[in-house]
PDB file of C-alpha atoms in Angstrom:
ATOM      1  CA  UNK U 160     139.885 144.047 104.248  1.00  0.00           C
ATOM      2  CA  UNK U 161     136.796 146.129 105.334  1.00  0.00           C
ATOM      3  CA  UNK U 162     136.976 149.855 104.489  1.00  0.00           C
ATOM      4  CA  UNK U 163     134.208 152.568 105.332  1.00  0.00           C
ATOM      5  CA  UNK U 164     133.557 155.448 102.866  1.00  0.00           C
ATOM      6  CA  UNK U 165     134.645 158.624 104.733  1.00  0.00           C
ATOM      7  CA  UNK U 166     132.965 160.883 102.040  1.00  0.00           C
ATOM      8  CA  UNK U 167     132.345 161.028  98.298  1.00  0.00           C
ATOM      9  CA  UNK U 168     132.956 164.066  95.962  1.00  0.00           C
ATOM     10  CA  UNK U 169     131.631 164.671  92.521  1.00  0.00           C
ATOM     11  CA  UNK U 170     134.801 165.413  90.127  1.00  0.00           C
ATOM     12  CA  UNK U 171     132.810 166.897  87.019  1.00  0.00           C
ATOM     13  CA  UNK U 172     130.085 169.326  86.452  1.00  0.00           C
ATOM     14  CA  UNK U 173     127.752 166.530  84.862  1.00  0.00           C
ATOM     15  CA  UNK U 174     128.282 164.450  88.276  1.00  0.00           C
ATOM     16  CA  UNK U 175     128.925 161.354  86.344  1.00  0.00           C
ATOM     17  CA  UNK U 176     132.631 160.885  87.892  1.00  0.00           C
ATOM     18  CA  UNK U 177     132.676 160.454  91.668  1.00  0.00           C
ATOM     19  CA  UNK U 178     135.578 160.135  94.027  1.00  0.00           C
ATOM     20  CA  UNK U 179     135.058 157.935  97.062  1.00  0.00           C
ATOM     21  CA  UNK U 180     137.686 158.244 100.002  1.00  0.00           C
ATOM     22  CA  UNK U 181     138.131 154.917 101.818  1.00  0.00           C
ATOM     23  CA  UNK U 182     139.322 154.407 105.440  1.00  0.00           C
ATOM     24  CA  UNK U 183     140.336 151.154 107.000  1.00  0.00           C
ATOM     25  CA  UNK U 184     137.752 149.869 109.583  1.00  0.00           C
ATOM     26  CA  UNK U 185     140.526 148.497 111.652  1.00  0.00           C
ATOM     27  CA  UNK U 186     142.315 151.948 111.932  1.00  0.00           C
ATOM     28  CA  UNK U 187     145.537 150.339 110.859  1.00  0.00           C
ATOM     29  CA  UNK U 188     148.073 152.079 108.414  1.00  0.00           C
ATOM     30  CA  UNK U 189     147.812 151.262 104.816  1.00  0.00           C
ATOM     31  CA  UNK U 190     150.160 149.654 102.692  1.00  0.00           C
ATOM     32  CA  UNK U 191     151.842 151.864 100.158  1.00  0.00           C
ATOM     33  CA  UNK U 192     151.430 151.557  96.613  1.00  0.00           C
ATOM     34  CA  UNK U 193     152.910 152.790  93.372  1.00  0.00           C
ATOM     35  CA  UNK U 194     151.030 155.755  91.724  1.00  0.00           C
ATOM     36  CA  UNK U 195     148.906 154.197  88.840  1.00  0.00           C
ATOM     37  CA  UNK U 196     148.036 150.899  90.558  1.00  0.00           C
ATOM     38  CA  UNK U 197     144.330 149.916  91.313  1.00  0.00           C
ATOM     39  CA  UNK U 198     142.073 148.572  94.080  1.00  0.00           C
ATOM     40  CA  UNK U 199     139.988 145.444  93.749  1.00  0.00           C
ATOM     41  CA  UNK U 200     136.474 145.483  95.123  1.00  0.00           C
ATOM     42  CA  UNK U 201     133.992 142.574  95.868  1.00  0.00           C
ATOM     43  CA  UNK U 202     130.480 143.866  95.786  1.00  0.00           C
ATOM     44  CA  UNK U 203     127.363 141.991  96.801  1.00  0.00           C
ATOM     45  CA  UNK U 204     124.651 143.138  94.176  1.00  0.00           C
ATOM     46  CA  UNK U 205     120.982 142.188  94.630  1.00  0.00           C
ATOM     47  CA  UNK U 206     119.080 141.464  91.470  1.00  0.00           C
ATOM     48  CA  UNK U 207     115.517 140.965  90.916  1.00  0.00           C
ATOM     49  CA  UNK U 208     114.009 138.083  92.691  1.00  0.00           C
ATOM     50  CA  UNK U 209     116.060 138.403  95.707  1.00  0.00           C
ATOM     51  CA  UNK U 210     119.096 136.900  93.963  1.00  0.00           C
ATOM     52  CA  UNK U 211     122.503 138.330  95.250  1.00  0.00           C
ATOM     53  CA  UNK U 212     125.454 137.699  93.249  1.00  0.00           C
ATOM     54  CA  UNK U 213     129.299 138.680  93.909  1.00  0.00           C
ATOM     55  CA  UNK U 214     130.672 141.312  91.398  1.00  0.00           C
ATOM     56  CA  UNK U 215     134.598 141.879  91.310  1.00  0.00           C
ATOM     57  CA  UNK U 216     135.702 145.194  89.920  1.00  0.00           C
ATOM     58  CA  UNK U 217     138.915 146.995  89.673  1.00  0.00           C
ATOM     59  CA  UNK U 218     139.285 150.850  90.165  1.00  0.00           C
ATOM     60  CA  UNK U 219     142.421 152.759  89.757  1.00  0.00           C
ATOM     61  CA  UNK U 220     143.498 154.640  92.660  1.00  0.00           C
ATOM     62  CA  UNK U 221     143.203 158.579  91.881  1.00  0.00           C
ATOM     63  CA  UNK U 222     145.494 160.011  94.407  1.00  0.00           C
ATOM     64  CA  UNK U 223     149.348 159.694  95.442  1.00  0.00           C
ATOM     65  CA  UNK U 224     149.855 157.246  98.383  1.00  0.00           C
ATOM     66  CA  UNK U 225     148.958 158.434 101.914  1.00  0.00           C
ATOM     67  CA  UNK U 226     148.850 156.271 105.281  1.00  0.00           C
ATOM     68  CA  UNK U 227     145.467 157.148 106.122  1.00  0.00           C
ATOM     69  CA  UNK U 228     142.997 156.616 103.075  1.00  0.00           C
ATOM     70  CA  UNK U 229     142.764 155.548  99.783  1.00  0.00           C
ATOM     71  CA  UNK U 230     140.719 157.220  96.904  1.00  0.00           C
ATOM     72  CA  UNK U 231     139.104 155.987  93.877  1.00  0.00           C
ATOM     73  CA  UNK U 232     137.002 157.936  91.353  1.00  0.00           C
ATOM     74  CA  UNK U 233     134.411 155.982  89.336  1.00  0.00           C
ATOM     75  CA  UNK U 234     132.370 157.062  86.305  1.00  0.00           C
ATOM     76  CA  UNK U 235     128.798 156.047  86.051  1.00  0.00           C
ATOM     77  CA  UNK U 236     128.534 153.864  83.143  1.00  0.00           C
ATOM     78  CA  UNK U 237     125.427 153.905  81.195  1.00  0.00           C
ATOM     79  CA  UNK U 238     124.309 151.653  78.334  1.00  0.00           C
ATOM     80  CA  UNK U 239     125.161 152.913  74.811  1.00  0.00           C
ATOM     81  CA  UNK U 240     121.856 154.455  73.345  1.00  0.00           C
ATOM     82  CA  UNK U 241     122.149 152.565  70.254  1.00  0.00           C
ATOM     83  CA  UNK U 242     122.398 149.399  71.911  1.00  0.00           C
ATOM     84  CA  UNK U 243     118.856 148.181  72.831  1.00  0.00           C
ATOM     85  CA  UNK U 244     118.959 145.402  75.599  1.00  0.00           C
ATOM     86  CA  UNK U 245     122.336 146.383  76.965  1.00  0.00           C
ATOM     87  CA  UNK U 246     122.361 146.918  80.648  1.00  0.00           C
ATOM     88  CA  UNK U 247     123.940 149.801  82.504  1.00  0.00           C
ATOM     89  CA  UNK U 248     127.244 149.161  84.151  1.00  0.00           C
ATOM     90  CA  UNK U 249     126.191 147.043  87.445  1.00  0.00           C
ATOM     91  CA  UNK U 250     129.178 148.067  89.583  1.00  0.00           C
ATOM     92  CA  UNK U 251     129.616 151.674  88.620  1.00  0.00           C
ATOM     93  CA  UNK U 252     125.810 152.486  88.960  1.00  0.00           C
ATOM     94  CA  UNK U 253     126.021 150.518  92.285  1.00  0.00           C
ATOM     95  CA  UNK U 254     128.595 152.906  93.641  1.00  0.00           C
ATOM     96  CA  UNK U 255     126.737 156.157  92.483  1.00  0.00           C
ATOM     97  CA  UNK U 256     123.316 155.012  93.880  1.00  0.00           C
ATOM     98  CA  UNK U 257     124.009 153.085  97.011  1.00  0.00           C
ATOM     99  CA  UNK U 258     127.367 153.689  98.306  1.00  0.00           C
ATOM    100  CA  UNK U 259     127.564 156.553 100.583  1.00  0.00           C
ATOM    101  CA  UNK U 260     129.468 157.963 103.612  1.00  0.00           C
ATOM    102  CA  UNK U 261     129.345 155.354 106.193  1.00  0.00           C
ATOM    103  CA  UNK U 262     128.934 152.616 103.758  1.00  0.00           C
ATOM    104  CA  UNK U 263     131.467 149.651 104.032  1.00  0.00           C
ATOM    105  CA  UNK U 264     133.342 147.707 101.333  1.00  0.00           C
ATOM    106  CA  UNK U 265     135.623 144.851 100.899  1.00  0.00           C
ATOM    107  CA  UNK U 266     138.809 145.936  99.331  1.00  0.00           C
ATOM    108  CA  UNK U 267     141.859 143.935  98.171  1.00  0.00           C
ATOM    109  CA  UNK U 268     145.408 145.633  98.567  1.00  0.00           C
ATOM    110  CA  UNK U 269     146.575 147.689  95.674  1.00  0.00           C
ATOM    111  CA  UNK U 270     148.173 145.795  92.736  1.00  0.00           C
ATOM    112  CA  UNK U 271     149.039 146.300  89.075  1.00  0.00           C
ATOM    113  CA  UNK U 272     152.018 146.621  86.853  1.00  0.00           C
ATOM    114  CA  UNK U 273     150.544 149.949  85.159  1.00  0.00           C
ATOM    115  CA  UNK U 274     152.566 152.678  87.378  1.00  0.00           C
ATOM    116  CA  UNK U 275     154.778 155.523  87.268  1.00  0.00           C
ATOM    117  CA  UNK U 276     158.570 154.729  87.106  1.00  0.00           C
ATOM    118  CA  UNK U 277     159.291 156.449  90.595  1.00  0.00           C
ATOM    119  CA  UNK U 278     163.072 155.856  90.345  1.00  0.00           C
ATOM    120  CA  UNK U 279     163.399 157.877  87.043  1.00  0.00           C
ATOM    121  CA  UNK U 280     163.731 161.488  86.374  1.00  0.00           C
ATOM    122  CA  UNK U 281     162.851 161.338  82.687  1.00  0.00           C
ATOM    123  CA  UNK U 282     160.246 163.884  81.617  1.00  0.00           C
ATOM    124  CA  UNK U 283     156.837 162.105  81.813  1.00  0.00           C
ATOM    125  CA  UNK U 284     154.046 162.520  79.203  1.00  0.00           C
ATOM    126  CA  UNK U 285     150.673 161.416  80.651  1.00  0.00           C
ATOM    127  CA  UNK U 286     147.878 160.796  78.027  1.00  0.00           C
ATOM    128  CA  UNK U 287     144.408 160.123  79.266  1.00  0.00           C
ATOM    129  CA  UNK U 288     141.061 159.992  77.688  1.00  0.00           C
ATOM    130  CA  UNK U 289     137.867 160.377  79.624  1.00  0.00           C
ATOM    131  CA  UNK U 290     137.953 158.266  83.135  1.00  0.00           C
ATOM    132  CA  UNK U 291     141.431 157.160  82.039  1.00  0.00           C
ATOM    133  CA  UNK U 292     142.587 160.334  83.847  1.00  0.00           C
ATOM    134  CA  UNK U 293     142.166 158.426  87.138  1.00  0.00           C
ATOM    135  CA  UNK U 294     145.751 156.765  87.326  1.00  0.00           C
ATOM    136  CA  UNK U 295     147.242 159.867  85.885  1.00  0.00           C
ATOM    137  CA  UNK U 296     146.195 161.917  88.986  1.00  0.00           C
ATOM    138  CA  UNK U 297     147.921 159.579  91.217  1.00  0.00           C
ATOM    139  CA  UNK U 298     151.086 159.933  88.963  1.00  0.00           C
ATOM    140  CA  UNK U 299     150.798 163.482  88.680  1.00  0.00           C
ATOM    141  CA  UNK U 300     150.305 164.246  92.579  1.00  0.00           C
ATOM    142  CA  UNK U 301     153.108 161.897  93.262  1.00  0.00           C
ATOM    143  CA  UNK U 302     155.347 163.880  90.990  1.00  0.00           C
ATOM    144  CA  UNK U 303     154.371 167.249  92.446  1.00  0.00           C
ATOM    145  CA  UNK U 304     155.127 165.877  95.973  1.00  0.00           C
ATOM    146  CA  UNK U 305     158.495 163.804  95.378  1.00  0.00           C
ATOM    147  CA  UNK U 306     159.800 165.232  92.137  1.00  0.00           C
ATOM    148  CA  UNK U 307     158.471 168.827  91.488  1.00  0.00           C
ATOM    149  CA  UNK U 308     161.449 169.301  89.323  1.00  0.00           C
ATOM    150  CA  UNK U 309     160.470 166.586  86.981  1.00  0.00           C
ATOM    151  CA  UNK U 310     158.799 167.879  83.762  1.00  0.00           C
ATOM    152  CA  UNK U 311     155.353 166.376  83.164  1.00  0.00           C
ATOM    153  CA  UNK U 312     153.241 166.769  80.057  1.00  0.00           C
ATOM    154  CA  UNK U 313     149.775 166.179  80.853  1.00  0.00           C
ATOM    155  CA  UNK U 314     147.366 165.518  77.701  1.00  0.00           C
ATOM    156  CA  UNK U 315     143.626 165.139  78.764  1.00  0.00           C
ATOM    157  CA  UNK U 316     141.035 164.513  76.208  1.00  0.00           C
ATOM    158  CA  UNK U 317     137.250 164.960  76.942  1.00  0.00           C
ATOM    159  CA  UNK U 318     134.148 165.798  74.975  1.00  0.00           C
ATOM    160  CA  UNK U 319     133.738 169.271  76.819  1.00  0.00           C
ATOM    161  CA  UNK U 320     133.595 170.955  80.138  1.00  0.00           C
ATOM    162  CA  UNK U 321     130.696 169.026  81.451  1.00  0.00           C
ATOM    163  CA  UNK U 322     132.812 165.745  81.586  1.00  0.00           C
ATOM    164  CA  UNK U 323     136.215 167.558  82.521  1.00  0.00           C
ATOM    165  CA  UNK U 324     137.009 165.652  85.799  1.00  0.00           C
ATOM    166  CA  UNK U 325     139.334 167.653  88.187  1.00  0.00           C
ATOM    167  CA  UNK U 326     139.269 170.806  86.224  1.00  0.00           C
ATOM    168  CA  UNK U 327     139.883 173.356  88.808  1.00  0.00           C
ATOM    169  CA  UNK U 328     142.248 170.938  90.499  1.00  0.00           C
ATOM    170  CA  UNK U 329     144.333 170.416  87.426  1.00  0.00           C
ATOM    171  CA  UNK U 330     144.377 174.147  86.683  1.00  0.00           C
ATOM    172  CA  UNK U 331     145.539 175.188  89.938  1.00  0.00           C
ATOM    173  CA  UNK U 332     148.414 172.539  89.865  1.00  0.00           C
ATOM    174  CA  UNK U 333     149.430 173.993  86.344  1.00  0.00           C
ATOM    175  CA  UNK U 334     149.653 177.530  88.044  1.00  0.00           C
ATOM    176  CA  UNK U 335     151.611 176.269  90.945  1.00  0.00           C
ATOM    177  CA  UNK U 336     154.110 173.907  89.027  1.00  0.00           C
ATOM    178  CA  UNK U 337     156.243 175.543  86.519  1.00  0.00           C
ATOM    179  CA  UNK U 338     157.185 171.818  85.311  1.00  0.00           C
ATOM    180  CA  UNK U 339     153.807 170.851  84.478  1.00  0.00           C
ATOM    181  CA  UNK U 340     152.524 171.400  80.862  1.00  0.00           C
ATOM    182  CA  UNK U 341     148.659 170.917  80.790  1.00  0.00           C
ATOM    183  CA  UNK U 342     147.131 170.202  77.713  1.00  0.00           C
ATOM    184  CA  UNK U 343     143.393 169.968  77.762  1.00  0.00           C
ATOM    185  CA  UNK U 344     141.624 168.636  74.634  1.00  0.00           C
ATOM    186  CA  UNK U 345     137.755 169.154  73.688  1.00  0.00           C
ATOM    187  CA  UNK U 346     136.416 167.062  71.068  1.00  0.00           C
ATOM    188  CA  UNK U 347     132.864 168.412  71.258  1.00  0.00           C
ATOM    189  CA  UNK U 348     133.103 171.820  72.933  1.00  0.00           C
ATOM    190  CA  UNK U 349     129.761 173.244  74.269  1.00  0.00           C
ATOM    191  CA  UNK U 350     128.750 176.725  73.228  1.00  0.00           C
ATOM    192  CA  UNK U 351     130.128 178.311  76.395  1.00  0.00           C
ATOM    193  CA  UNK U 352     133.533 176.564  76.395  1.00  0.00           C
ATOM    194  CA  UNK U 353     135.918 179.224  75.559  1.00  0.00           C
ATOM    195  CA  UNK U 354     139.233 178.292  73.435  1.00  0.00           C
ATOM    196  CA  UNK U 355     142.601 178.973  75.392  1.00  0.00           C
ATOM    197  CA  UNK U 356     140.527 179.482  78.770  1.00  0.00           C
ATOM    198  CA  UNK U 357     138.503 176.231  79.231  1.00  0.00           C
ATOM    199  CA  UNK U 358     140.645 174.361  76.944  1.00  0.00           C
ATOM    200  CA  UNK U 359     143.707 174.658  74.720  1.00  0.00           C
ATOM    201  CA  UNK U 360     142.921 172.394  71.844  1.00  0.00           C
ATOM    202  CA  UNK U 361     140.050 171.388  69.892  1.00  0.00           C
ATOM    203  CA  UNK U 362     139.726 167.672  68.413  1.00  0.00           C
ATOM    204  CA  UNK U 363     141.306 164.628  69.902  1.00  0.00           C
ATOM    205  CA  UNK U 364     144.682 163.664  71.367  1.00  0.00           C
ATOM    206  CA  UNK U 365     146.477 162.215  68.442  1.00  0.00           C
ATOM    207  CA  UNK U 366     149.961 162.080  66.876  1.00  0.00           C
ATOM    208  CA  UNK U 367     149.691 165.274  65.199  1.00  0.00           C
ATOM    209  CA  UNK U 368     149.071 167.181  68.430  1.00  0.00           C
ATOM    210  CA  UNK U 369     151.984 165.490  69.877  1.00  0.00           C
ATOM    211  CA  UNK U 370     154.159 166.250  67.230  1.00  0.00           C
ATOM    212  CA  UNK U 371     152.943 169.921  67.169  1.00  0.00           C
ATOM    213  CA  UNK U 372     153.290 170.359  71.133  1.00  0.00           C
ATOM    214  CA  UNK U 373     155.809 168.104  72.564  1.00  0.00           C
ATOM    215  CA  UNK U 374     159.447 169.076  72.631  1.00  0.00           C
ATOM    216  CA  UNK U 375     162.031 166.727  70.883  1.00  0.00           C
ATOM    217  CA  UNK U 376     163.679 164.469  73.416  1.00  0.00           C
ATOM    218  CA  UNK U 377     163.382 161.335  75.412  1.00  0.00           C
ATOM    219  CA  UNK U 378     160.190 160.687  77.446  1.00  0.00           C
ATOM    220  CA  UNK U 379     158.398 158.225  79.383  1.00  0.00           C
ATOM    221  CA  UNK U 380     154.882 157.760  77.877  1.00  0.00           C
ATOM    222  CA  UNK U 381     151.917 156.390  79.988  1.00  0.00           C
ATOM    223  CA  UNK U 382     148.443 156.142  78.235  1.00  0.00           C
ATOM    224  CA  UNK U 383     145.069 155.208  79.653  1.00  0.00           C
ATOM    225  CA  UNK U 384     141.640 155.685  77.959  1.00  0.00           C
ATOM    226  CA  UNK U 385     138.966 154.449  75.563  1.00  0.00           C
ATOM    227  CA  UNK U 386     139.961 151.604  73.080  1.00  0.00           C
ATOM    228  CA  UNK U 387     139.853 153.911  70.094  1.00  0.00           C
ATOM    229  CA  UNK U 388     142.201 156.376  71.729  1.00  0.00           C
ATOM    230  CA  UNK U 389     144.684 153.592  72.678  1.00  0.00           C
ATOM    231  CA  UNK U 390     144.657 152.056  69.232  1.00  0.00           C
ATOM    232  CA  UNK U 391     145.273 155.373  67.515  1.00  0.00           C
ATOM    233  CA  UNK U 392     148.125 156.188  69.759  1.00  0.00           C
TER     234      UNK U 392
END
């Protein structure tokens, strides 16, 4: 189905994570989805020599369901500095450099098995590392709108404030929602990053932090982040 980009918004100070708001060209209502699911994009990327190839990528929906638009938040992926000859991420850089308001994209309907259990009321623990925050935003917003009484613990690990996506949004939600426990964790704080103001915990999201801060009891856990974080937890 063809979608038009209505607008794009950077979500972090370093401008490496950009949200794209997508509206259907046909103007019809959008199918519902479960918070945490993703969209699949079919992209035509031009290469040297005028060769065009089709690239398929999946990106998590970063908002709660709405009948008028979808939102995805995409991080620009650069090649590791220590890996000579490895190219930058083709699809993410295409979005950042070539997809603007008015651009059209081919999008497949939401899907995926990683999503919030919306029928439960059990306290939720959302653990995100880096751009892994995107599906958690959908889950968190859904809980705020439909289950404001449900306890949600959000652990969000990034290097520092420059890479902290949705910082103002999350902190506003934490002030407005008594049941949201926000834990911002910085592994490499900047000199200007203030403990207990810009972030609550130094280091990384690990088992020790969970033991220290998570109340004893039954919880539903959802994890999304880099491989090292996923393996550790």
